[in-house]
Amino acid sequence: MSDMNASVSETKSGFHVEGYEKIEYDFTFIDGVFDLENGNLADCYKRWGRVLAVTDLNIYNTYGERMEKYFRHYGLDLTVHKTKIGEKAKTIPTLLSIVAVNYGNYKNRLGAYHAPIHTFLDFTFLRTLPRAQIRNGFAELIKISSCSHLETFNLLDRYCEALIDTGFGRTDGAPDEVRKAADAINREGIHEMLKLETPNLHEIGLDRVIAYGHTWSPLHELIPETPLRHGHAISIDMAYSATLANVRGLLNDKEHRRVLDLFSRAGLSMDHHQFNEEVLDKGTAAIMKTRDGKLRAAVPSPLGKCVFLNDVDQAEMNRALQRHKELMKDYPRNGEGLEAYVDASDTGYTESDFNENKAIDIAAKKAGSLNGHINGTSSPMTNGHSAKKGIEGLKETNGVNGAYDGLTNGASGFTNGARG
């Protein structure tokens, strides 16, 4: 919340204006924000006696019943504004409902951000999120940890497959060890991001650690005919940036490979067949316009720390890209990711009739079971890698086109929240 205090006074020769802006907001970790015994959210609205909820239509279809019951329990009048937040809905006509708009084939070029007074971080919502979207969000944690928090990167590296397969320890039957690791990762990742951004709340400073992976990705995210998911687009950017840092001697070979291996194990994209020198050139020109004429490319150096590159010319970028393409031959699918492209759930065109209560019933019946099939074949492999780093009981993970807890992008069970 922003609170501006200002005053004007007369001087001998004119007037003097003096003002100070106080900005404050809170984050609270809570499991089950709509559980009736948790009054934290309701307490925020008691002084008004009413609530306006702005929510994605599919989120409402999944959690709307619980939301309405919750506020009714606390005697608060609830008004719900349902909108669509998919990529195809982020246009000028929806500007009043959406804070960011894609424009000119570039991601989030128009819009604004206003911090909420209070944010409740409820990771039980991950129970109903498809695995492809868990993977998509995993990229953001690699981003913050590889450039700013090595301990969190180490946890991601250790528990990678288990975190994705169990919704960060929130699905039924998830090992306590995974859930504890997930809680530490989420807490430290968010805390680190806030520490980095709090001194720069108005984003006046343009050298931003959290911009790792966001130098070239705004362009190549939307270049394919079917756009890449955001997490995959920034992963390509981050992987290439790590290679650029390695070529420059800023990131040693061992750490470089460790970064690339984690992206691959997570099923995230590190390359794309349309990521070429032309895209690199156009992306560079575009981002420099928004960064006051400088590249300001964040890269890990060493792992867990960050430096910014401004003196990279196009020839050096192209050499690094050629090197990166060669490295990708060592990885499954030549570095392209799993479920990397948006589907109807991302675009905002599909309306889900999925209900979270039904999901819990289905998950309970399948608790503890994991699908180890990869494209119809059974093998203890994870994204083309051996699952030796997995947790006991999670040896066969990341099955593609299979069903896990009835909540996947597979052909059976529930597809992105809609019945398959």
PDB file of N, CA, C and O in Angstrom, residues 6 22 27 37 41 123 131 134 147 173 177 224 231 238 252 285 296 300 309 315 321-322 326-327 343 375 410:
ATOM      1  N   ALA A   6       2.171  14.896   1.808  1.00  0.00           N
ATOM      2  CA  ALA A   6       2.835  16.034   1.175  1.00  0.00           C
ATOM      3  C   ALA A   6       2.262  17.339   1.706  1.00  0.00           C
ATOM      4  O   ALA A   6       1.133  17.389   2.210  1.00  0.00           O
ATOM      5  N   LYS A  22       5.074   6.634   1.792  1.00  0.00           N
ATOM      6  CA  LYS A  22       5.260   5.434   2.610  1.00  0.00           C
ATOM      7  C   LYS A  22       4.654   4.242   1.874  1.00  0.00           C
ATOM      8  O   LYS A  22       3.485   4.261   1.493  1.00  0.00           O
ATOM      9  N   PHE A  27       3.311 -10.228   3.497  1.00  0.00           N
ATOM     10  CA  PHE A  27       3.188 -11.564   2.927  1.00  0.00           C
ATOM     11  C   PHE A  27       3.002 -12.552   4.082  1.00  0.00           C
ATOM     12  O   PHE A  27       3.754 -12.509   5.061  1.00  0.00           O
ATOM     13  N   GLU A  37     -11.607 -22.405   9.402  1.00  0.00           N
ATOM     14  CA  GLU A  37     -10.926 -22.104  10.664  1.00  0.00           C
ATOM     15  C   GLU A  37      -9.815 -21.063  10.497  1.00  0.00           C
ATOM     16  O   GLU A  37      -9.267 -20.583  11.486  1.00  0.00           O
ATOM     17  N   LEU A  41      -7.679 -14.155   6.046  1.00  0.00           N
ATOM     18  CA  LEU A  41      -8.139 -13.393   4.879  1.00  0.00           C
ATOM     19  C   LEU A  41      -9.375 -12.579   5.218  1.00  0.00           C
ATOM     20  O   LEU A  41      -9.477 -11.405   4.852  1.00  0.00           O
ATOM     21  N   PHE A 123       0.248 -22.632  -0.771  1.00  0.00           N
ATOM     22  CA  PHE A 123       0.766 -23.567  -1.764  1.00  0.00           C
ATOM     23  C   PHE A 123      -0.091 -24.811  -1.923  1.00  0.00           C
ATOM     24  O   PHE A 123       0.203 -25.661  -2.762  1.00  0.00           O
ATOM     25  N   ARG A 131       0.877 -30.603 -13.919  1.00  0.00           N
ATOM     26  CA  ARG A 131       2.327 -30.747 -13.798  1.00  0.00           C
ATOM     27  C   ARG A 131       3.062 -29.823 -14.757  1.00  0.00           C
ATOM     28  O   ARG A 131       4.129 -29.279 -14.423  1.00  0.00           O
ATOM     29  N   ILE A 134       3.443 -26.615 -13.060  1.00  0.00           N
ATOM     30  CA  ILE A 134       4.429 -26.681 -11.972  1.00  0.00           C
ATOM     31  C   ILE A 134       5.823 -26.518 -12.559  1.00  0.00           C
ATOM     32  O   ILE A 134       6.650 -25.749 -12.062  1.00  0.00           O
ATOM     33  N   CYS A 147      21.232 -16.953  -9.517  1.00  0.00           N
ATOM     34  CA  CYS A 147      21.897 -15.648  -9.530  1.00  0.00           C
ATOM     35  C   CYS A 147      21.985 -14.989  -8.154  1.00  0.00           C
ATOM     36  O   CYS A 147      22.627 -13.945  -8.028  1.00  0.00           O
ATOM     37  N   GLY A 173       0.140 -38.153  -0.316  1.00  0.00           N
ATOM     38  CA  GLY A 173       1.200 -39.142  -0.350  1.00  0.00           C
ATOM     39  C   GLY A 173       2.579 -38.579  -0.571  1.00  0.00           C
ATOM     40  O   GLY A 173       3.547 -39.347  -0.640  1.00  0.00           O
ATOM     41  N   GLU A 177       9.838 -35.185   3.602  1.00  0.00           N
ATOM     42  CA  GLU A 177      11.137 -34.607   3.240  1.00  0.00           C
ATOM     43  C   GLU A 177      10.998 -33.642   2.065  1.00  0.00           C
ATOM     44  O   GLU A 177      11.619 -32.568   2.047  1.00  0.00           O
ATOM     45  N   PRO A 224       7.196 -18.437 -31.936  1.00  0.00           N
ATOM     46  CA  PRO A 224       6.589 -19.640 -32.523  1.00  0.00           C
ATOM     47  C   PRO A 224       5.110 -19.420 -32.815  1.00  0.00           C
ATOM     48  O   PRO A 224       4.439 -18.630 -32.140  1.00  0.00           O
ATOM     49  N   GLY A 231       7.743 -19.855 -18.612  1.00  0.00           N
ATOM     50  CA  GLY A 231       8.855 -20.518 -17.939  1.00  0.00           C
ATOM     51  C   GLY A 231       9.844 -21.132 -18.902  1.00  0.00           C
ATOM     52  O   GLY A 231      11.066 -21.123 -18.669  1.00  0.00           O
ATOM     53  N   MET A 238      17.888 -18.043 -19.985  1.00  0.00           N
ATOM     54  CA  MET A 238      18.821 -18.287 -18.885  1.00  0.00           C
ATOM     55  C   MET A 238      19.917 -19.270 -19.290  1.00  0.00           C
ATOM     56  O   MET A 238      21.098 -19.079 -18.948  1.00  0.00           O
ATOM     57  N   ASN A 252      32.344 -21.194 -14.419  1.00  0.00           N
ATOM     58  CA  ASN A 252      33.209 -22.314 -14.797  1.00  0.00           C
ATOM     59  C   ASN A 252      32.418 -23.460 -15.408  1.00  0.00           C
ATOM     60  O   ASN A 252      31.191 -23.508 -15.328  1.00  0.00           O
ATOM     61  N   ALA A 285      18.070  -5.468 -29.602  1.00  0.00           N
ATOM     62  CA  ALA A 285      17.651  -4.097 -29.924  1.00  0.00           C
ATOM     63  C   ALA A 285      16.407  -3.704 -29.142  1.00  0.00           C
ATOM     64  O   ALA A 285      16.301  -2.569 -28.648  1.00  0.00           O
ATOM     65  N   ARG A 296      22.451  -4.684 -20.079  1.00  0.00           N
ATOM     66  CA  ARG A 296      22.182  -5.045 -18.681  1.00  0.00           C
ATOM     67  C   ARG A 296      21.778  -6.517 -18.539  1.00  0.00           C
ATOM     68  O   ARG A 296      20.868  -6.863 -17.778  1.00  0.00           O
ATOM     69  N   PRO A 300      24.798 -15.523 -14.125  1.00  0.00           N
ATOM     70  CA  PRO A 300      25.391 -16.031 -12.889  1.00  0.00           C
ATOM     71  C   PRO A 300      26.912 -16.014 -12.956  1.00  0.00           C
ATOM     72  O   PRO A 300      27.505 -16.432 -13.945  1.00  0.00           O
ATOM     73  N   LEU A 309      26.129  -7.697 -17.886  1.00  0.00           N
ATOM     74  CA  LEU A 309      26.959  -7.508 -19.074  1.00  0.00           C
ATOM     75  C   LEU A 309      26.390  -6.387 -19.941  1.00  0.00           C
ATOM     76  O   LEU A 309      25.218  -6.401 -20.299  1.00  0.00           O
ATOM     77  N   ALA A 315      28.751 -10.067 -32.519  1.00  0.00           N
ATOM     78  CA  ALA A 315      29.615 -11.179 -32.932  1.00  0.00           C
ATOM     79  C   ALA A 315      29.849 -12.137 -31.765  1.00  0.00           C
ATOM     80  O   ALA A 315      29.814 -13.368 -31.941  1.00  0.00           O
ATOM     81  N   LEU A 321      26.016 -18.301 -29.091  1.00  0.00           N
ATOM     82  CA  LEU A 321      24.833 -19.045 -29.540  1.00  0.00           C
ATOM     83  C   LEU A 321      25.251 -20.315 -30.282  1.00  0.00           C
ATOM     84  O   LEU A 321      24.648 -21.381 -30.082  1.00  0.00           O
ATOM     85  N   GLN A 322      26.271 -20.206 -31.123  1.00  0.00           N
ATOM     86  CA  GLN A 322      26.767 -21.392 -31.834  1.00  0.00           C
ATOM     87  C   GLN A 322      27.284 -22.429 -30.850  1.00  0.00           C
ATOM     88  O   GLN A 322      27.030 -23.634 -30.994  1.00  0.00           O
ATOM     89  N   GLU A 326      25.709 -26.318 -29.986  1.00  0.00           N
ATOM     90  CA  GLU A 326      26.515 -27.531 -29.942  1.00  0.00           C
ATOM     91  C   GLU A 326      26.298 -28.280 -28.627  1.00  0.00           C
ATOM     92  O   GLU A 326      26.173 -29.509 -28.612  1.00  0.00           O
ATOM     93  N   LEU A 327      26.268 -27.551 -27.527  1.00  0.00           N
ATOM     94  CA  LEU A 327      26.056 -28.177 -26.219  1.00  0.00           C
ATOM     95  C   LEU A 327      24.697 -28.863 -26.137  1.00  0.00           C
ATOM     96  O   LEU A 327      24.555 -29.908 -25.489  1.00  0.00           O
ATOM     97  N   ASP A 343      -1.251 -24.179 -24.271  1.00  0.00           N
ATOM     98  CA  ASP A 343      -2.443 -24.845 -24.774  1.00  0.00           C
ATOM     99  C   ASP A 343      -3.648 -23.998 -24.409  1.00  0.00           C
ATOM    100  O   ASP A 343      -3.507 -22.831 -24.010  1.00  0.00           O
ATOM    101  N   ASN A 375       5.705 -41.582 -22.675  1.00  0.00           N
ATOM    102  CA  ASN A 375       5.199 -41.807 -24.029  1.00  0.00           C
ATOM    103  C   ASN A 375       4.840 -43.279 -24.274  1.00  0.00           C
ATOM    104  O   ASN A 375       5.107 -43.834 -25.322  1.00  0.00           O
ATOM    105  N   GLY A 410      -2.321 -35.065 -19.639  1.00  0.00           N
ATOM    106  CA  GLY A 410      -2.472 -36.319 -20.350  1.00  0.00           C
ATOM    107  C   GLY A 410      -3.835 -36.470 -20.972  1.00  0.00           C
ATOM    108  O   GLY A 410      -4.747 -35.673 -20.771  1.00  0.00           O
TER     109      GLY A 410
END
